Each structure stands twice: as structure tokens, then as C-alpha cells.
Tab-separated table of C-alpha atoms in Angstrom:
chain	number	residue	atom	x	y	z
A	27	UNK	CA	106.697	107.839	145.215
A	28	UNK	CA	106.655	109.574	148.531
A	29	UNK	CA	102.361	107.939	148.331
A	30	UNK	CA	99.117	108.230	146.238
A	31	UNK	CA	97.179	110.783	145.648
A	32	UNK	CA	92.996	110.611	145.447
A	33	UNK	CA	91.077	113.617	143.183
A	34	UNK	CA	88.245	113.228	141.817
A	35	UNK	CA	85.748	115.715	141.206
A	36	UNK	CA	82.371	116.231	144.091
A	37	UNK	CA	80.745	112.557	144.976
A	38	UNK	CA	82.830	110.834	142.748
A	39	UNK	CA	84.017	108.631	146.264
A	40	UNK	CA	87.190	110.301	147.372
A	41	UNK	CA	86.265	110.117	151.026
A	42	UNK	CA	84.520	106.725	150.638
A	43	UNK	CA	87.797	105.095	149.566
A	44	UNK	CA	90.256	107.200	152.766
A	45	UNK	CA	87.746	105.398	155.202
A	46	UNK	CA	88.502	101.762	153.253
A	47	UNK	CA	92.671	102.263	153.534
A	48	UNK	CA	91.687	103.563	157.554
A	49	UNK	CA	94.654	104.592	159.314
A	50	UNK	CA	96.901	104.725	155.660
A	51	UNK	CA	94.600	107.695	154.284
A	52	UNK	CA	93.707	111.271	155.472
A	53	UNK	CA	90.527	113.254	154.268
A	54	UNK	CA	91.800	117.410	153.389
A	55	UNK	CA	88.355	118.775	154.176
A	56	UNK	CA	88.324	116.368	157.539
A	57	UNK	CA	91.194	117.943	158.365
A	58	UNK	CA	90.402	121.358	157.384
A	59	UNK	CA	87.126	120.578	160.014
A	60	UNK	CA	88.941	118.595	162.792
A	61	UNK	CA	90.718	122.138	163.182
A	62	UNK	CA	88.203	124.144	162.652
A	63	UNK	CA	86.028	122.396	164.774
A	64	UNK	CA	83.624	123.453	161.663
A	65	UNK	CA	82.341	121.712	158.464
A	66	UNK	CA	83.452	122.819	154.870
A	67	UNK	CA	79.547	124.214	154.112
A	68	UNK	CA	80.086	127.163	157.435
A	69	UNK	CA	83.300	127.977	156.147
A	70	UNK	CA	82.388	128.593	152.961
A	71	UNK	CA	79.341	130.122	153.912
A	72	UNK	CA	80.824	132.318	156.423
A	73	UNK	CA	84.331	133.334	155.179
A	74	UNK	CA	83.428	132.265	151.449
A	75	UNK	CA	85.359	130.947	148.809
A	76	UNK	CA	88.418	132.434	147.875
A	77	UNK	CA	88.998	131.938	151.629
A	78	UNK	CA	87.994	128.396	152.049
A	79	UNK	CA	90.951	127.315	149.026
A	80	UNK	CA	93.106	129.771	150.421
A	81	UNK	CA	93.363	127.613	153.217
A	82	UNK	CA	92.625	124.444	150.921
A	83	UNK	CA	96.140	124.925	149.221
A	84	UNK	CA	97.443	125.258	152.678
A	85	UNK	CA	96.128	122.268	154.221
A	86	UNK	CA	96.814	120.431	150.646
A	87	UNK	CA	100.608	121.150	150.606
A	88	UNK	CA	101.347	120.364	153.967
A	89	UNK	CA	100.009	116.841	153.387
A	90	UNK	CA	101.336	115.997	150.457
A	91	UNK	CA	104.570	116.815	151.796
A	92	UNK	CA	105.010	114.912	154.402
A	93	UNK	CA	105.670	111.596	154.360
A	94	UNK	CA	104.375	109.533	156.521
A	95	UNK	CA	100.970	110.865	155.019
A	96	UNK	CA	100.743	107.261	153.016
A	97	UNK	CA	97.629	108.019	150.998
A	98	UNK	CA	96.209	112.267	150.830
A	99	UNK	CA	92.116	112.206	149.467
A	100	UNK	CA	91.821	115.840	148.443
A	101	UNK	CA	88.924	118.116	147.963
A	102	UNK	CA	87.325	118.718	144.438
A	103	UNK	CA	88.115	121.990	143.456
A	104	UNK	CA	91.307	121.451	144.936
A	105	UNK	CA	93.211	120.529	141.770
A	106	UNK	CA	92.959	124.176	140.383
A	107	UNK	CA	95.472	125.590	142.773
A	108	UNK	CA	98.520	125.392	140.345
A	109	UNK	CA	100.467	124.874	143.986
A	110	UNK	CA	98.926	122.066	144.949
A	111	UNK	CA	99.053	120.475	140.732
A	112	UNK	CA	103.280	121.064	141.417
A	113	UNK	CA	103.075	118.928	144.430
A	114	UNK	CA	101.001	116.208	143.256
A	115	UNK	CA	103.979	115.380	141.285
A	116	UNK	CA	105.395	113.615	144.152
A	117	UNK	CA	103.144	111.606	144.305
A	118	UNK	CA	101.058	108.705	142.037
A	119	UNK	CA	97.346	110.138	141.539
A	120	UNK	CA	94.816	108.845	141.353
A	121	UNK	CA	91.496	109.796	139.765
A	122	UNK	CA	87.750	108.837	140.992
A	123	UNK	CA	85.898	109.436	138.045
A	124	UNK	CA	82.081	109.619	137.451
A	125	UNK	CA	80.064	111.274	134.967
A	126	UNK	CA	78.641	114.310	136.477
A	127	UNK	CA	74.394	112.809	136.443
A	128	UNK	CA	75.563	110.188	138.746
A	129	UNK	CA	77.784	112.722	141.008
A	130	UNK	CA	74.971	114.884	140.774
A	131	UNK	CA	72.475	111.788	142.320
A	132	UNK	CA	75.377	111.281	145.353
A	133	UNK	CA	76.000	114.207	146.286
A	134	UNK	CA	72.545	115.024	146.716
A	135	UNK	CA	71.130	112.295	148.236
A	136	UNK	CA	73.923	112.142	151.484
A	137	UNK	CA	72.128	114.105	153.142
A	138	UNK	CA	74.522	117.271	153.174
A	139	UNK	CA	74.646	120.238	151.527
A	140	UNK	CA	77.500	120.569	149.699
A	141	UNK	CA	77.931	125.039	149.131
A	142	UNK	CA	78.188	124.012	145.091
A	143	UNK	CA	75.641	121.531	144.469
A	144	UNK	CA	72.591	124.059	144.394
A	145	UNK	CA	72.180	124.377	140.854
A	146	UNK	CA	71.929	120.982	138.535
A	147	UNK	CA	73.121	123.210	135.541
A	148	UNK	CA	75.649	125.013	137.163
A	149	UNK	CA	77.192	122.257	138.070
A	150	UNK	CA	77.239	120.173	135.345
A	151	UNK	CA	79.591	123.404	134.359
A	152	UNK	CA	81.978	122.744	137.050
A	153	UNK	CA	81.641	119.208	136.206
A	154	UNK	CA	83.307	119.672	133.051
A	155	UNK	CA	86.000	122.350	133.868
A	156	UNK	CA	87.436	120.301	135.719
A	157	UNK	CA	87.597	116.972	133.150
A	158	UNK	CA	90.588	118.425	131.781
A	159	UNK	CA	92.611	118.679	135.100
A	160	UNK	CA	92.185	115.124	136.807
A	161	UNK	CA	92.510	113.697	133.604
A	162	UNK	CA	96.459	115.718	132.575
A	163	UNK	CA	97.543	114.824	136.684
A	164	UNK	CA	96.098	111.214	136.700
A	165	UNK	CA	98.127	108.640	137.172
A	166	UNK	CA	95.027	105.504	138.168
A	167	UNK	CA	92.243	106.463	136.493
A	168	UNK	CA	88.728	104.224	138.574
A	169	UNK	CA	85.976	104.573	138.458
A	170	UNK	CA	83.760	106.451	141.224
A	171	UNK	CA	81.380	103.405	141.508
A	172	UNK	CA	85.109	101.000	142.697
A	173	UNK	CA	85.620	103.375	145.318
A	174	UNK	CA	85.164	101.076	148.115
A	175	UNK	CA	87.961	98.482	146.518
A	176	UNK	CA	90.986	100.965	147.212
A	177	UNK	CA	92.810	99.110	149.137
A	178	UNK	CA	92.745	96.235	145.668
A	179	UNK	CA	93.383	98.971	143.005
A	180	UNK	CA	96.721	100.401	145.406
A	181	UNK	CA	97.794	96.739	146.002
A	182	UNK	CA	97.926	95.978	142.232
A	183	UNK	CA	100.296	98.527	141.541
A	184	UNK	CA	102.885	97.438	143.804
A	185	UNK	CA	105.250	97.740	141.564
A	186	UNK	CA	104.464	99.674	138.539
A	187	UNK	CA	106.937	101.835	137.183
A	188	UNK	CA	106.906	105.611	138.344
A	189	UNK	CA	106.067	106.891	134.288
A	190	UNK	CA	103.188	103.515	133.731
A	191	UNK	CA	99.817	104.597	133.481
A	192	UNK	CA	96.781	102.294	135.587
A	193	UNK	CA	92.800	102.687	133.880
A	194	UNK	CA	90.859	100.061	137.026
A	195	UNK	CA	88.426	97.929	134.299
A	196	UNK	CA	85.553	97.197	135.822
A	197	UNK	CA	82.350	94.886	134.488
A	198	UNK	CA	79.816	93.005	136.534
A	199	UNK	CA	81.425	89.692	136.062
A	200	UNK	CA	85.290	90.338	136.742
A	201	UNK	CA	87.322	93.647	137.477
A	202	UNK	CA	90.987	94.025	136.710
A	203	UNK	CA	93.790	96.204	136.105
A	204	UNK	CA	94.928	97.247	132.907
A	205	UNK	CA	98.552	98.590	132.982
A	206	UNK	CA	100.053	101.306	130.408
A	207	UNK	CA	103.434	102.465	130.131
A	208	UNK	CA	105.850	102.854	127.516
A	209	UNK	CA	108.696	100.317	128.715
A	210	UNK	CA	106.477	97.758	130.399
A	211	UNK	CA	106.937	95.224	129.336
A	212	UNK	CA	110.762	96.056	127.132
A	213	UNK	CA	112.890	97.111	129.532
A	214	UNK	CA	110.807	96.538	132.806
A	215	UNK	CA	109.881	93.566	132.437
A	216	UNK	CA	107.168	94.395	135.210
A	217	UNK	CA	104.009	91.706	135.856
A	218	UNK	CA	101.598	91.976	138.368
A	219	UNK	CA	102.482	90.736	141.745
A	220	UNK	CA	98.870	90.078	141.979
A	221	UNK	CA	99.092	87.342	139.083
A	222	UNK	CA	101.232	84.487	140.566
A	223	UNK	CA	100.935	81.053	138.900
A	224	UNK	CA	103.091	79.151	136.573
A	225	UNK	CA	102.625	81.005	133.107
A	226	UNK	CA	102.551	79.420	129.273
A	227	UNK	CA	102.714	81.694	126.511
A	228	UNK	CA	100.456	81.740	123.433
A	229	UNK	CA	102.150	83.923	120.792
A	230	UNK	CA	102.179	83.710	116.948
A	231	UNK	CA	106.308	84.165	115.867
A	232	UNK	CA	106.483	87.227	114.905
A	233	UNK	CA	105.461	88.338	118.488
A	234	UNK	CA	106.802	85.175	120.359
A	235	UNK	CA	111.007	85.833	118.526
A	236	UNK	CA	109.996	89.403	119.769
A	237	UNK	CA	109.097	89.528	123.073
A	238	UNK	CA	108.499	85.973	125.152
A	239	UNK	CA	112.358	86.388	126.483
A	240	UNK	CA	110.492	89.739	128.078
A	241	UNK	CA	107.936	87.165	129.862
A	242	UNK	CA	110.017	84.747	131.686
A	243	UNK	CA	109.025	82.540	133.649
A	244	UNK	CA	107.785	80.613	131.760
A	245	UNK	CA	106.764	77.048	131.442
A	246	UNK	CA	105.166	76.506	127.339
A	247	UNK	CA	105.394	78.154	125.414
A	248	UNK	CA	102.468	77.434	121.834
A	249	UNK	CA	103.099	79.369	118.814
A	250	UNK	CA	100.866	79.840	116.175
A	251	UNK	CA	101.136	81.346	112.800
A	252	UNK	CA	100.712	84.720	111.898
A	253	UNK	CA	96.924	86.391	110.335
A	254	UNK	CA	93.220	85.943	110.737
A	255	UNK	CA	93.684	82.660	109.712
A	256	UNK	CA	94.871	81.021	112.201
A	257	UNK	CA	91.992	82.090	113.910
A	258	UNK	CA	89.683	78.688	113.805
A	259	UNK	CA	88.573	76.171	115.491
A	260	UNK	CA	91.179	73.627	114.403
A	261	UNK	CA	93.616	76.646	115.808
A	262	UNK	CA	92.087	76.081	119.154
A	263	UNK	CA	92.623	72.353	119.208
A	264	UNK	CA	96.044	72.790	118.964
A	265	UNK	CA	96.391	75.233	121.979
A	266	UNK	CA	93.751	72.563	124.088
A	267	UNK	CA	95.914	69.938	123.448
A	268	UNK	CA	99.999	71.377	123.766
A	269	UNK	CA	98.085	72.175	127.494
A	270	UNK	CA	97.305	68.969	128.185
A	271	UNK	CA	101.325	68.134	127.171
A	272	UNK	CA	102.209	70.813	129.203
A	273	UNK	CA	100.035	69.841	132.418
A	274	UNK	CA	98.321	73.471	133.009
A	275	UNK	CA	95.365	73.442	135.992
A	276	UNK	CA	93.400	76.086	136.747
A	277	UNK	CA	95.797	77.168	138.863
A	278	UNK	CA	98.072	78.902	136.567
A	279	UNK	CA	97.184	80.910	133.777
A	280	UNK	CA	97.705	81.524	130.380
A	281	UNK	CA	99.431	84.862	128.971
A	282	UNK	CA	97.789	85.788	124.767
A	283	UNK	CA	101.461	87.972	123.832
A	284	UNK	CA	100.427	88.748	119.896
A	285	UNK	CA	97.863	91.141	118.446
A	286	UNK	CA	93.987	90.361	117.885
A	287	UNK	CA	94.076	87.457	116.661
A	288	UNK	CA	96.465	85.367	119.332
A	289	UNK	CA	94.262	87.572	122.021
A	290	UNK	CA	90.965	86.396	120.741
A	291	UNK	CA	92.296	82.624	120.597
A	292	UNK	CA	94.095	82.364	123.370
A	293	UNK	CA	91.226	83.841	125.337
A	294	UNK	CA	88.857	82.058	123.699
A	295	UNK	CA	91.124	78.925	124.630
A	296	UNK	CA	91.190	80.497	128.637
A	297	UNK	CA	88.033	80.613	128.936
A	298	UNK	CA	86.838	76.866	127.646
A	299	UNK	CA	90.284	75.176	129.183
A	300	UNK	CA	88.442	72.990	131.830
A	301	UNK	CA	85.705	75.748	132.066
A	302	UNK	CA	87.961	78.822	132.526
A	303	UNK	CA	91.244	79.370	133.447
A	304	UNK	CA	92.849	83.140	134.049
A	305	UNK	CA	94.658	84.235	131.428
A	306	UNK	CA	96.914	87.996	130.824
A	307	UNK	CA	96.440	90.232	127.577
A	308	UNK	CA	99.891	91.325	126.372
A	309	UNK	CA	98.625	92.999	123.020
A	310	UNK	CA	101.579	94.069	120.951
A	311	UNK	CA	100.025	95.952	117.786
A	312	UNK	CA	98.190	98.567	117.569
A	313	UNK	CA	94.692	97.617	116.918
A	314	UNK	CA	94.742	95.710	120.035
A	315	UNK	CA	96.047	97.666	122.050
A	316	UNK	CA	93.724	100.505	121.641
A	317	UNK	CA	90.794	97.285	121.132
A	318	UNK	CA	90.305	94.213	120.874
A	319	UNK	CA	92.745	93.421	124.485
A	320	UNK	CA	90.231	95.598	126.661
A	321	UNK	CA	86.773	93.798	127.522
A	322	UNK	CA	86.534	89.593	127.555
A	323	UNK	CA	85.769	88.710	124.028
A	324	UNK	CA	87.616	86.269	122.821
A	325	UNK	CA	86.309	84.217	120.018
A	326	UNK	CA	87.272	82.298	116.642
A	327	UNK	CA	86.048	82.540	113.206
A	328	UNK	CA	84.018	80.495	111.198
A	329	UNK	CA	83.884	79.825	107.071
A	330	UNK	CA	80.683	81.618	106.880
A	331	UNK	CA	80.959	84.649	109.490
A	332	UNK	CA	83.472	86.236	112.399
A	333	UNK	CA	84.057	85.474	115.537
A	334	UNK	CA	80.704	83.406	115.507
A	335	UNK	CA	82.213	81.072	118.475
A	336	UNK	CA	83.199	82.813	121.743
A	337	UNK	CA	82.861	83.652	124.928
A	338	UNK	CA	83.168	86.280	127.432
A	339	UNK	CA	86.339	86.414	129.329
A	340	UNK	CA	87.607	88.497	131.419
A	341	UNK	CA	91.500	88.786	131.365
A	342	UNK	CA	93.253	89.011	134.874
A	343	UNK	CA	95.511	92.152	133.842
A	344	UNK	CA	96.715	93.191	130.368
A	345	UNK	CA	99.859	94.828	130.203
A	346	UNK	CA	100.403	96.937	127.584
A	347	UNK	CA	103.424	98.412	126.336
A	348	UNK	CA	103.615	100.975	123.264
A	349	UNK	CA	107.448	100.472	122.934
A	350	UNK	CA	106.214	96.868	121.549
A	351	UNK	CA	105.047	98.776	118.068
A	352	UNK	CA	108.480	99.810	116.821
A	353	UNK	CA	108.741	96.299	115.362
A	354	UNK	CA	105.551	96.262	113.913
A	355	UNK	CA	105.146	96.500	109.598
A	356	UNK	CA	103.584	99.564	108.550
A	357	UNK	CA	100.920	97.929	107.319
A	358	UNK	CA	100.154	96.382	110.977
A	359	UNK	CA	100.304	99.963	112.218
A	360	UNK	CA	97.611	101.296	108.771
A	361	UNK	CA	95.170	98.577	110.163
A	362	UNK	CA	95.217	99.840	114.112
A	363	UNK	CA	95.200	103.414	113.061
A	364	UNK	CA	91.072	102.504	111.257
A	365	UNK	CA	90.562	101.409	114.725
A	366	UNK	CA	91.901	105.079	116.863
A	367	UNK	CA	89.714	106.302	113.237
A	368	UNK	CA	86.705	103.763	114.659
A	369	UNK	CA	87.119	105.335	118.327
A	370	UNK	CA	87.598	109.130	117.705
A	371	UNK	CA	84.653	109.331	116.070
A	372	UNK	CA	82.712	107.423	119.063
A	373	UNK	CA	83.758	109.678	121.754
A	374	UNK	CA	84.433	112.862	119.793
A	375	UNK	CA	86.329	115.259	122.414
A	376	UNK	CA	90.077	115.160	123.205
A	377	UNK	CA	90.846	112.407	121.295
A	378	UNK	CA	89.115	113.416	117.517
A	379	UNK	CA	91.206	117.144	118.527
A	380	UNK	CA	94.575	114.592	118.778
A	381	UNK	CA	93.589	113.189	115.456
A	382	UNK	CA	92.881	115.644	113.766
A	383	UNK	CA	95.904	117.889	114.694
A	384	UNK	CA	98.435	115.363	113.712
A	385	UNK	CA	99.079	113.668	116.995
A	386	UNK	CA	100.644	110.414	115.540
A	387	UNK	CA	97.693	107.251	116.476
A	388	UNK	CA	101.029	105.507	118.179
A	389	UNK	CA	100.948	108.199	120.741
A	390	UNK	CA	100.274	106.998	124.367
A	391	UNK	CA	97.444	109.727	124.704
A	392	UNK	CA	96.133	107.961	122.073
A	393	UNK	CA	96.286	104.481	122.847
A	394	UNK	CA	95.897	105.699	126.632
A	395	UNK	CA	92.541	107.061	125.115
A	396	UNK	CA	91.196	105.062	123.584
A	397	UNK	CA	91.510	102.078	125.783
A	398	UNK	CA	89.555	103.883	128.468
A	399	UNK	CA	86.667	104.376	126.653
A	400	UNK	CA	85.972	101.119	125.484
A	401	UNK	CA	86.725	100.255	129.205
A	402	UNK	CA	84.051	103.039	130.288
A	403	UNK	CA	81.224	101.739	127.574
A	404	UNK	CA	81.955	98.050	128.814
A	405	UNK	CA	81.658	98.550	131.942
A	406	UNK	CA	77.524	99.454	130.833
A	407	UNK	CA	77.464	96.496	128.727
A	408	UNK	CA	79.284	93.632	128.969
A	409	UNK	CA	77.148	91.739	127.780
A	410	UNK	CA	76.865	93.885	124.417
A	411	UNK	CA	73.229	94.076	124.287
A	412	UNK	CA	73.120	97.746	124.158
A	413	UNK	CA	76.084	100.556	124.886
A	414	UNK	CA	78.663	98.313	123.842
A	415	UNK	CA	77.322	97.703	120.483
A	416	UNK	CA	78.500	101.343	120.121
A	417	UNK	CA	82.013	99.608	119.472
A	418	UNK	CA	80.611	97.969	116.101
A	419	UNK	CA	80.750	101.468	114.864
A	420	UNK	CA	82.679	100.546	111.017
A	421	UNK	CA	82.635	96.705	111.858
A	422	UNK	CA	79.088	95.694	110.494
A	423	UNK	CA	80.371	96.249	107.360
A	424	UNK	CA	83.562	95.809	107.616
A	425	UNK	CA	83.794	91.552	108.599
A	426	UNK	CA	81.605	91.219	106.117
A	427	UNK	CA	84.394	91.892	103.629
A	428	UNK	CA	86.631	90.214	105.607
A	429	UNK	CA	84.152	86.970	105.258
A	430	UNK	CA	83.740	87.287	101.786
A	431	UNK	CA	87.390	87.494	101.015
A	432	UNK	CA	88.330	84.962	102.871
A	433	UNK	CA	90.489	86.362	105.763
A	434	UNK	CA	92.835	87.191	103.301
A	435	UNK	CA	93.078	89.767	101.378
A	436	UNK	CA	91.885	92.360	103.890
A	437	UNK	CA	93.770	93.172	107.681
A	438	UNK	CA	90.845	93.431	109.781
A	439	UNK	CA	91.976	96.744	110.710
A	440	UNK	CA	91.965	97.319	107.183
A	441	UNK	CA	88.562	96.224	106.261
A	442	UNK	CA	86.754	98.200	109.175
A	443	UNK	CA	88.672	101.232	107.971
A	444	UNK	CA	86.800	100.189	104.005
A	445	UNK	CA	83.539	99.293	107.030
A	446	UNK	CA	83.619	103.018	107.918
A	447	UNK	CA	83.032	104.738	105.303
A	448	UNK	CA	80.572	102.456	104.158
A	449	UNK	CA	78.368	103.341	107.676
A	450	UNK	CA	78.832	106.801	107.131
A	451	UNK	CA	77.759	107.183	103.716
A	452	UNK	CA	74.687	104.755	104.961
A	453	UNK	CA	74.690	107.917	108.039
A	454	UNK	CA	74.115	110.383	105.021
A	455	UNK	CA	77.465	112.393	106.329
A	456	UNK	CA	79.094	112.797	103.302
A	457	UNK	CA	81.281	115.848	104.552
A	458	UNK	CA	82.470	113.277	107.472
A	459	UNK	CA	83.349	110.482	105.393
A	460	UNK	CA	85.042	112.636	103.345
A	461	UNK	CA	87.840	113.575	105.644
A	462	UNK	CA	87.728	110.299	107.181
A	463	UNK	CA	88.870	109.565	103.448
A	464	UNK	CA	91.733	111.449	103.742
A	465	UNK	CA	92.075	110.944	107.414
A	466	UNK	CA	92.952	106.720	106.088
A	467	UNK	CA	94.550	108.231	103.252
A	468	UNK	CA	97.676	109.594	105.212
A	469	UNK	CA	97.767	106.137	107.674
A	470	UNK	CA	98.010	104.829	104.174
A	471	UNK	CA	94.489	101.971	105.008
A	472	UNK	CA	93.241	101.303	101.563
A	473	UNK	CA	90.232	103.674	100.157
A	474	UNK	CA	88.713	101.128	97.684
A	475	UNK	CA	87.787	98.064	97.510
A	476	UNK	CA	89.356	95.491	95.216
A	477	UNK	CA	89.168	91.372	95.142
A	478	UNK	CA	85.468	91.405	95.899
A	479	UNK	CA	82.040	91.156	95.287
A	480	UNK	CA	79.940	93.183	96.377
A	481	UNK	CA	76.585	91.338	96.509
A	482	UNK	CA	78.530	89.069	98.896
A	483	UNK	CA	79.345	91.356	100.656
A	484	UNK	CA	75.994	92.818	100.926
A	485	UNK	CA	74.844	88.971	101.826
A	486	UNK	CA	77.934	88.258	104.835
A	487	UNK	CA	76.051	91.373	106.507
A	488	UNK	CA	73.016	89.536	107.588
A	489	UNK	CA	74.853	86.703	109.345
A	490	UNK	CA	76.651	89.317	111.153
A	491	UNK	CA	75.589	88.095	115.274
A	492	UNK	CA	74.413	90.894	116.573
A	493	UNK	CA	70.807	90.357	114.246
A	494	UNK	CA	68.302	89.317	116.132
A	495	UNK	CA	65.238	88.722	114.519
A	496	UNK	CA	64.971	91.428	111.942
A	497	UNK	CA	67.638	92.949	109.943
A	498	UNK	CA	71.082	93.239	111.292
A	499	UNK	CA	71.182	96.668	112.930
A	500	UNK	CA	74.118	99.333	111.970
A	501	UNK	CA	75.648	101.881	113.919
A	502	UNK	CA	75.963	105.423	112.159
A	503	UNK	CA	77.138	108.828	112.895
A	504	UNK	CA	76.498	111.960	111.784
A	505	UNK	CA	79.503	113.581	113.678
A	506	UNK	CA	82.698	112.640	115.696
A	507	UNK	CA	80.219	111.955	119.407
A	508	UNK	CA	77.802	111.330	118.176
A	509	UNK	CA	76.638	108.050	116.890
A	510	UNK	CA	73.406	106.216	117.185
A	511	UNK	CA	72.498	102.877	117.935
A	512	UNK	CA	70.837	99.884	116.197
A	513	UNK	CA	69.758	102.125	112.514
A	514	UNK	CA	67.570	100.414	109.899
A	515	UNK	CA	69.732	100.107	106.621
A	516	UNK	CA	67.838	99.543	103.312
A	517	UNK	CA	69.007	97.031	101.534
A	518	UNK	CA	69.177	99.131	98.214
A	519	UNK	CA	71.056	101.612	100.542
A	520	UNK	CA	73.493	98.979	102.327
A	521	UNK	CA	74.383	97.929	98.211
A	522	UNK	CA	74.885	101.484	97.085
A	523	UNK	CA	77.410	102.161	100.270
A	524	UNK	CA	79.030	99.165	99.685
A	525	UNK	CA	78.988	99.968	95.231
A	526	UNK	CA	80.424	103.213	96.104
A	527	UNK	CA	83.808	101.332	97.515
A	528	UNK	CA	84.148	99.877	94.121
A	529	UNK	CA	85.076	103.143	92.359
A	530	UNK	CA	88.126	104.535	91.461
């Protein structure tokens, strides 16, 4: 590609990002002001928005077409021009995203008066109107809070194929790139130049057989049996022992190649080995690609409860290749569909529209939107003390089903799907529950609880790790995009919702 373009709404930090890049970047608004000798606000006032847009389009196209200009920072409304959108195809587009409230606070506190930032209601409307354009154009998505980190972010793009996307994950403890694209692993054998070190691959026999060769050079490989039964302290000890045997040091890194079990186990071993080594997630199941590979939750199960021993340890990078889903059994794809439906219920909007419209759960846009939803939530609550618990929709009952059946009867996603049905019943959302049930049937997911005792499931919910002093808090949801945190549920209502799952 010819270079990079920075897009985003007012107050997203495009000018700040350009300034961090020095002579590598030019700002369209600054070029216009330099040529006319007046500020944008004055041009708006004297000539009107239409005249400014015409001038903005002309200057933007000129800069985008100039091969000597490495990075172009566009004005917030420049993407409204079809000619500009066409010209952006020749550059890698970085979208600095922000919620409208944060953008409003920035533009009203920066000392200047922007013509389109005088009325908060209109500002909000304009933000929402432009959002789909930014989304459709973006090759790279970066939170506005990281506008000053642009040199490191662009460095992380080195060698990335043109048809791949990068999502920049931010947390209180660490930032990392998430790469998403078909063929990243299987065709391009992509590896970030910013992640050096010898690689020890932790995988299961299925994923390792198909994909380990694409991660060479590898100095060691540790393989476990597929399935939740391998996510134990005993298997962690096997991995730790192999790390010692191969001489893994803190300058090396662990590569988690596989699904959620491998990612959780390998991440936990990386978090605890020599008090912490780096690791990279290479998810090869739908559950992992849309959910578990992101956010830094690592851990193992105990017989008494799921994920009871673990650590928060953010990956150094995530490399997501949807083509690896081609070797999954249909049952595993179905299991991942439950996490996709869960995410759609949480965020609503475009993702829910895609799912209702019949878009495949393995579609690149669906996977990317699921990943971005989780990254945005984790960015605000890394340690699961509040907002992040939204991601547990369906999981309180789902985890209880897994525990009560010895992690052997249901795949994780299958249990989550059943949990969604129970928790939608608890939400008093009968119509939505039926709609979700039909979506689950279409995806080949079970909708009836079998080989499980209702009382065992109810009892297991009381050991959920989210519980503090009182009853375990539930996430309930009355409509897509309207989840509610921290809800108390009466034992008799929970029992009735779980019992309903056993009825044909």
C-alpha cells in the first residue's frame, strides 16, 4: 500500500497522532489553514460548509495521491466524499474510534470553537451518522486514548498482508495488536516483527496436526488431548515441566495454538512460569476467535467449579486466521455460534442485524465485530470488577451445567447456549428467548438439557467465581443491546428456568 490514512470523528486525536509521527504525517486541516492563512472555523463562518467541503476534498485527494506523503490525517467529515472514499483504497486506513461523550468532552475543552460542535444533540447525531462510514473503511481500529502511541501501532503493521485487519487492544496492564485475516497463518505464515523470541507451541493434537508447521521456527512443542478435561492443574504441570525441560527463559514466548482450552491453559502456564513470560494467542476454533483469545483471562478448572484457578495475563499478540475454521467439526462451529449469539445480544446493532439476516457465524465481519466488542469492554474493565461481567451473559448457568456434568457432556459453547435460554427466561424476555432458541436450532445447538440434574446445576451456580458476599449476580437481557449487570435471581426462579430446559 502507498501509505496510511488516519480517519475518525472530531476529538478522536487524529491531529495528535499525526504530530507523534513528525514529518511522516500531514494533517489536512493544517494544510488548508496554511494555504488560506485562516483557521477552519473562520473558513466555515465566511464561506459556509459546502465551500469548505469542496476545498477539503480537493486537498485530501491531492495528499492521498502524493506518494511522498507517508501518513495523511483526514478531517472528520472528509469520508463523506465518495471520491475520498475511493482514494482511501490505495492506503491502509487507521480509524481512531471514540464514543461521542468522550469526543464532546475533548472538543469543548480544547479551547477552540468548532462549527459542528455547538449543540451536543447534533454532535451525537453526527457521530452516529458517520460511524458506519468509519467502520466500513477501517483496516486498523485504534482507541482514541492511544492516539499518542501511533509510532508503535504503525510499527506493529510491518509485514501485515493488505487484506488483513488489526485491532489495537488496550488494557490497564498492557496493549497488544490483534490481527484478523483469512490466510494469515495458513497462507501468509504471518508473524509480527515486533514479537521476537524463541517459540514454544502449546497445542492439542488436532490443532497441532493441522497448523503447527505454519508457526515455524519452533524450538519446542507441547501437545495435550483435546477437550475441557485437559484444562486442569495436572495438565498445567505437564506444560510447566516441558518448558523447563526445553530451557524456556523469560526472553522466549509461549504460542497458544488451538481453541479456548489451549488458550486458557497455555496462557495460565505463561502467566505463572518464572513469574510470567510472554505468550501469543493463535486461535483455531470459533469460540476462541470470537471470545476467549482476547482479554487476558487464563486459568484451569477444578472439579468443583470452572475457571477457579487462574490469572489475568494479557497476550503479546493475537493472530486470528478464519481459514483455520475449515478443519473444525461442525459441532465445534455450532458451539462457537453460541458465543456469537451471546455477543450479538450484548451489543445489538450491526452485529445483531447480521445474525438476524442469516450471515454465517464464521463470516469475517462477524468474527471481527465480536472481537472488537470484547476488546472495547475489556479496555474499560480489565479485572472483571464491573462492565466486563456483561460478557458472562449465559455463562452463569452455562458454567454450572459444565461443572455438574463433569465437563464431559457438553462443549463450552453448547452449555453457554443453554445458559442463554435460561437467563433470557430469567429476564422475562419470552419472545426474545424463542427467537434465540430458533437461532440455536438453525446452528445445530442443543436446546434441551439432558443427562444433568436440575438441583446439581442450581447448586453449582452458587460457586460461580463472580459471587462475592451475597448471591451470585446474573447478567440479564430484555432486548438486543440492552444487557443489565448485577441482577439478583430468586432460587425458585432459577430452578424453574433450568427445569424448563429439560422439557421437550
